[in-house]
Amino acid sequence: MKKWTLALASLSIALAGCVVIPNQANVPEGVTLIEASTSKANEVSINYKKYQLANGLTVILHQDKSDPLVHVDVTYHVGAARELPGRSGFAHLFEHMMFQGSQHVADEQHFKVVTEAGGSLNGTTNSDRTNYFETVPNNQLEKMLWLESDRMGFLLPALTDAKFEVQRETVKNERAQRVDNRPYGRMNERFNQAFYPQGHPYSWPVIGWPEDLNRATPEDVRLFFQRWYGPNNATLTIGGDFNESQVLAWVDKYFAEIPQGPEVKTPAKSLVTLDKTRYISMEDKVHLPLIKIAFPTVYARHEDEAPLDMLASILGGGKTSLFYKNLVKDGFAVQAGVSHPCQELACQMSMYALANPAKGGKLTDVEARIQQSIAEFEKRGVTEADLQKVKVQFEADTIFNLQSVRGKVSTLAFNQTFAGKPDLIAEDLARYQAVTLKDVWRVFHTYIKNKPMVVMSVVPEGASALVASADNFQAPLPLVAQSAVQGVQAYTPPPLSFDRSHMPVATKAPGITVPTLWNDRLNNGVEVIGTQSTETPTVELVIYLNGGHRLVDVKQAGLAQLTAAMLNESTQLRTTEELTQALELLGSSVQFGSSQYQSYIKVSSLTSQLERTMAIVEEKLFQPGFKAADFHRIKQQQLQSLQHQRSDANYLASTAFSELMFGRGSSLGVSSGGSLVSVDRLTLDDVKSFYAQQYRAGNAQIVVVTDMERSVFMPLLSGLNRWQGESVTYQPIAEFPKLQKRTIYLVDKPGAAQSVINIGKRALAYDATGDFYKAYLMNYPLGGAFNSRINLNLREDKGYTYGARSGFSGGEETGYFKASASVRTNVTTEAIQEFLAEISRYQSAGMSAGELHFLKSSVSQSQALDYETPYQKAGFLRMLQKYQLSPQYTEEQSEIIDNLELSELNKLAQKHMDLEQMVILVVGDKKVIEPNLKNLGYDLVQLELN
């Protein structure tokens, strides 16, 4: 199923109301009510009111009183597409600068204020827009408006050269972590250079080219702000539980006096074309050869967007697609798919396949199969069933995405920014429902058949013989604009009609109400715990089976995951494709999976389709096919995935750290995905044996969140009453290895752009109200929040990393403490020194009284955000079920927080932060980092992974 990007991402809400122009009563002077949406009876809708200030700021309000929280979003219609050639990365760099304090908000205070208020926050940048958002308890709303208005109107007085340099380094670290140190990380930016004309706004990466970041100056950033960050280029959207009149008064107070910025025009749209097919290639530190093909199509909201989306689904949208049949099922690819991502200025029909080395891995062969799949589509044509499954899934997604205030707010902001209309849901539903067979056939011939394309091959280093075809295109040298920004007007400081330096004082925190739950049992004794959530007509059901990877002998590591994968395939009655088709026509999903301590079956369904969905669950659970062809394909995919993951530094670090903590002889010390050796020797009989051991009623517990009442819901589970089998117990856990003190373990990753650092030790098992929970609180100021000591030091002060953190992770039997970061290779030793210094200081001196106040306020108030969505409610129920907790355990946690003493937490720090008990793991380029690591005075041991 396509990730509905631009216009269709907006379908996180179904809007079916009508728009009216009401009177201006109770609206502050200077604020104009533009329109209001009201819903009709029995229709899924979202209510909103749209206002505009005299300075051009658009304000959208959405009331949702289901939870005591608010979500604030400020979206600016500026992204990488507004940059000039050779000046890339400004929009994203500026996103970072917006968190560095403003005239009346101190350095680092933005994160501290929101976190201390119990909220979450972030900002994101793409090619077309930048947004900033916070979700907080509703008593903190005025404070959020104060913060957002101050950086909109008063950022420049606080923008210093020093802050600029730190954030430029942070962005470089982010690029190194997300692009340069990641398999296939540089693929898309190389691809876009070939796909778009020279100088096209999408031809450079959002994060920027390194040379462009180096070229930037603080003055460039100041001018970028002046050009694009005026209120007339912004939409402020607020959703949640609030008093509308009060909010309008606050918006008027904080935003109205910010001057309007330069005029911003909607960018011109023109179709991208190619003169001929372009072949490009690159070598990378990867295992699986990858081919990516794309055809230029239209732009977002073009009349042909919807049928092109349908075409993408038919060609490569899952297990019923032609790509799956011809590439994945036949074993030529480990993964393959087709999508039609759209942006404001351009869309593309994008196809990819990860070649299976077991079939040779030659991308020439894979490309041929892709072309054969396209030809097969032309021969078979389009069926009504093809369209129906996409339309049904589209409608289902619309309803499922109604489940959070953030999703609703983001949708309103998105649609307003790009279409000037918050309500596009009904329009989008209608245009997708209207797609016909002829429409899909027409767009295929218009944009795909015999049309030029870009074909990119990414192959392992030294394996250029695997490319699809020799390169016939080289990107021209980039243009460099003489100035970074154009159309800037002189900066005029906004007037001050009140003292902005005083942060608003929040009212009393809202009372928290945990979900009301009910308990029941099936006739066979399987426990069911549920809660009713009436916001959407949906069911989120999870069947948990105690066991998972922990139940497997370490020599068979990967078996639990392989078995779950097999249960996602065919049954004795139907093929994988037939089952997938049946679920798609219901708008449902059924997914088997496995983790450290459990296997599970996740079911998402519209309430109206639950009975038919559960029939498919029962078929998969009770009548698995366990076919040899499925097993061979799934096993090969798991082996190739394991080999692929070994090129990821973070996977290497995670695997090595677990091995150090718990040993190769324990399932806790070996990846749940297994190793190349353990998975290779698994057989279909092993899968059948584990299925019989794991998928028993005695191991099962069920969690459900639904709009149905318990009495209506429980009979729909009656088919599971025939499930039998006793529970199983774990074998005794293997003895853990002795940790070598003052030792650095090194995993060599030649050519790594960054080093991944893990520092830690074994620690506490999970408990909700005991020492584990108190240790979590103790660590919060050290490494548990953005403005923790570790992150402020390594990221904000030193510019070594994109992010650094520490925390306790607890399982049923044991746990660990870990401090971690990905850092620039050339500061690996220095970063370790800073980690050690911060942990040592924290152990010896503990936290301050101010840090204690911060953690109390942050953790206690954040509970208002914990139970909003069905997924969050299900997680809460599972915690009660898994750890046999009282539903009142959150009240006990609140009482613990209220009564925390500094001395108690500092004693925990003295006990658990002892560096002599910790080991250091580094994954990086040995030849570069080893000489300096030796200077730390630790023993250095090179670690070889299985």
PDB file of C-alpha atoms in Angstrom, residues 522 528 539-543 574 579 582-583 586 588-590 592 601-623 702-704 708 712-723:
ATOM      1  CA  LEU A 522     -12.220 -17.242  26.675  1.00  0.00           C
ATOM      2  CA  VAL A 528      -8.583 -10.911  27.670  1.00  0.00           C
ATOM      3  CA  VAL A 539     -10.373  -2.434  16.654  1.00  0.00           C
ATOM      4  CA  GLU A 540      -6.740  -2.769  17.704  1.00  0.00           C
ATOM      5  CA  LEU A 541      -6.217  -6.315  18.987  1.00  0.00           C
ATOM      6  CA  VAL A 542      -2.996  -8.063  19.940  1.00  0.00           C
ATOM      7  CA  ILE A 543      -2.600 -11.705  20.898  1.00  0.00           C
ATOM      8  CA  ARG A 574      -5.257 -20.318   0.599  1.00  0.00           C
ATOM      9  CA  LEU A 579      -4.988 -14.123   1.989  1.00  0.00           C
ATOM     10  CA  ALA A 582      -8.857 -10.890   1.307  1.00  0.00           C
ATOM     11  CA  LEU A 583      -7.406  -8.610   3.990  1.00  0.00           C
ATOM     12  CA  LEU A 586     -11.554  -5.686   4.244  1.00  0.00           C
ATOM     13  CA  SER A 588      -7.611  -4.951   7.685  1.00  0.00           C
ATOM     14  CA  SER A 589      -4.138  -6.115   8.624  1.00  0.00           C
ATOM     15  CA  VAL A 590      -2.977  -9.259  10.439  1.00  0.00           C
ATOM     16  CA  PHE A 592       2.564 -12.253  13.107  1.00  0.00           C
ATOM     17  CA  ILE A 601      -0.378 -11.461  16.404  1.00  0.00           C
ATOM     18  CA  LYS A 602      -1.345  -7.840  15.700  1.00  0.00           C
ATOM     19  CA  VAL A 603      -4.790  -7.263  14.259  1.00  0.00           C
ATOM     20  CA  SER A 604      -6.145  -3.918  13.013  1.00  0.00           C
ATOM     21  CA  SER A 605      -9.676  -3.852  11.685  1.00  0.00           C
ATOM     22  CA  LEU A 606     -12.622  -1.619  11.108  1.00  0.00           C
ATOM     23  CA  THR A 607     -15.269  -2.586  13.623  1.00  0.00           C
ATOM     24  CA  SER A 608     -17.645  -3.558  10.847  1.00  0.00           C
ATOM     25  CA  GLN A 609     -15.100  -6.012   9.422  1.00  0.00           C
ATOM     26  CA  LEU A 610     -13.846  -7.644  12.625  1.00  0.00           C
ATOM     27  CA  GLU A 611     -15.808 -10.888  12.281  1.00  0.00           C
ATOM     28  CA  ARG A 612     -14.407 -11.583   8.802  1.00  0.00           C
ATOM     29  CA  THR A 613     -10.941 -10.453   9.876  1.00  0.00           C
ATOM     30  CA  MET A 614     -10.935 -12.848  12.832  1.00  0.00           C
ATOM     31  CA  ALA A 615     -11.847 -15.697  10.479  1.00  0.00           C
ATOM     32  CA  ILE A 616      -8.588 -15.006   8.630  1.00  0.00           C
ATOM     33  CA  VAL A 617      -6.698 -14.830  11.944  1.00  0.00           C
ATOM     34  CA  GLU A 618      -8.037 -18.257  12.874  1.00  0.00           C
ATOM     35  CA  GLU A 619      -7.143 -19.685   9.478  1.00  0.00           C
ATOM     36  CA  LYS A 620      -3.575 -18.434   9.759  1.00  0.00           C
ATOM     37  CA  LEU A 621      -3.210 -19.547  13.372  1.00  0.00           C
ATOM     38  CA  PHE A 622      -4.821 -22.978  13.213  1.00  0.00           C
ATOM     39  CA  GLN A 623      -4.122 -24.054   9.621  1.00  0.00           C
ATOM     40  CA  ILE A 702      -5.166 -10.855  24.530  1.00  0.00           C
ATOM     41  CA  VAL A 703      -5.292  -7.053  24.611  1.00  0.00           C
ATOM     42  CA  VAL A 704      -7.971  -5.086  22.783  1.00  0.00           C
ATOM     43  CA  MET A 708     -17.477  -1.825  20.974  1.00  0.00           C
ATOM     44  CA  VAL A 712     -20.664  -7.125  21.877  1.00  0.00           C
ATOM     45  CA  PHE A 713     -16.967  -7.726  21.356  1.00  0.00           C
ATOM     46  CA  MET A 714     -16.320 -10.973  23.232  1.00  0.00           C
ATOM     47  CA  PRO A 715     -18.570 -13.223  21.063  1.00  0.00           C
ATOM     48  CA  LEU A 716     -16.448 -12.202  18.057  1.00  0.00           C
ATOM     49  CA  LEU A 717     -13.527 -14.086  19.667  1.00  0.00           C
ATOM     50  CA  SER A 718     -15.511 -17.303  19.984  1.00  0.00           C
ATOM     51  CA  GLY A 719     -13.496 -18.967  17.218  1.00  0.00           C
ATOM     52  CA  LEU A 720     -10.456 -18.933  19.502  1.00  0.00           C
ATOM     53  CA  ASN A 721     -12.230 -21.050  22.140  1.00  0.00           C
ATOM     54  CA  ARG A 722     -11.039 -24.231  20.398  1.00  0.00           C
ATOM     55  CA  TRP A 723      -7.426 -23.231  20.899  1.00  0.00           C
TER      56      TRP A 723
END
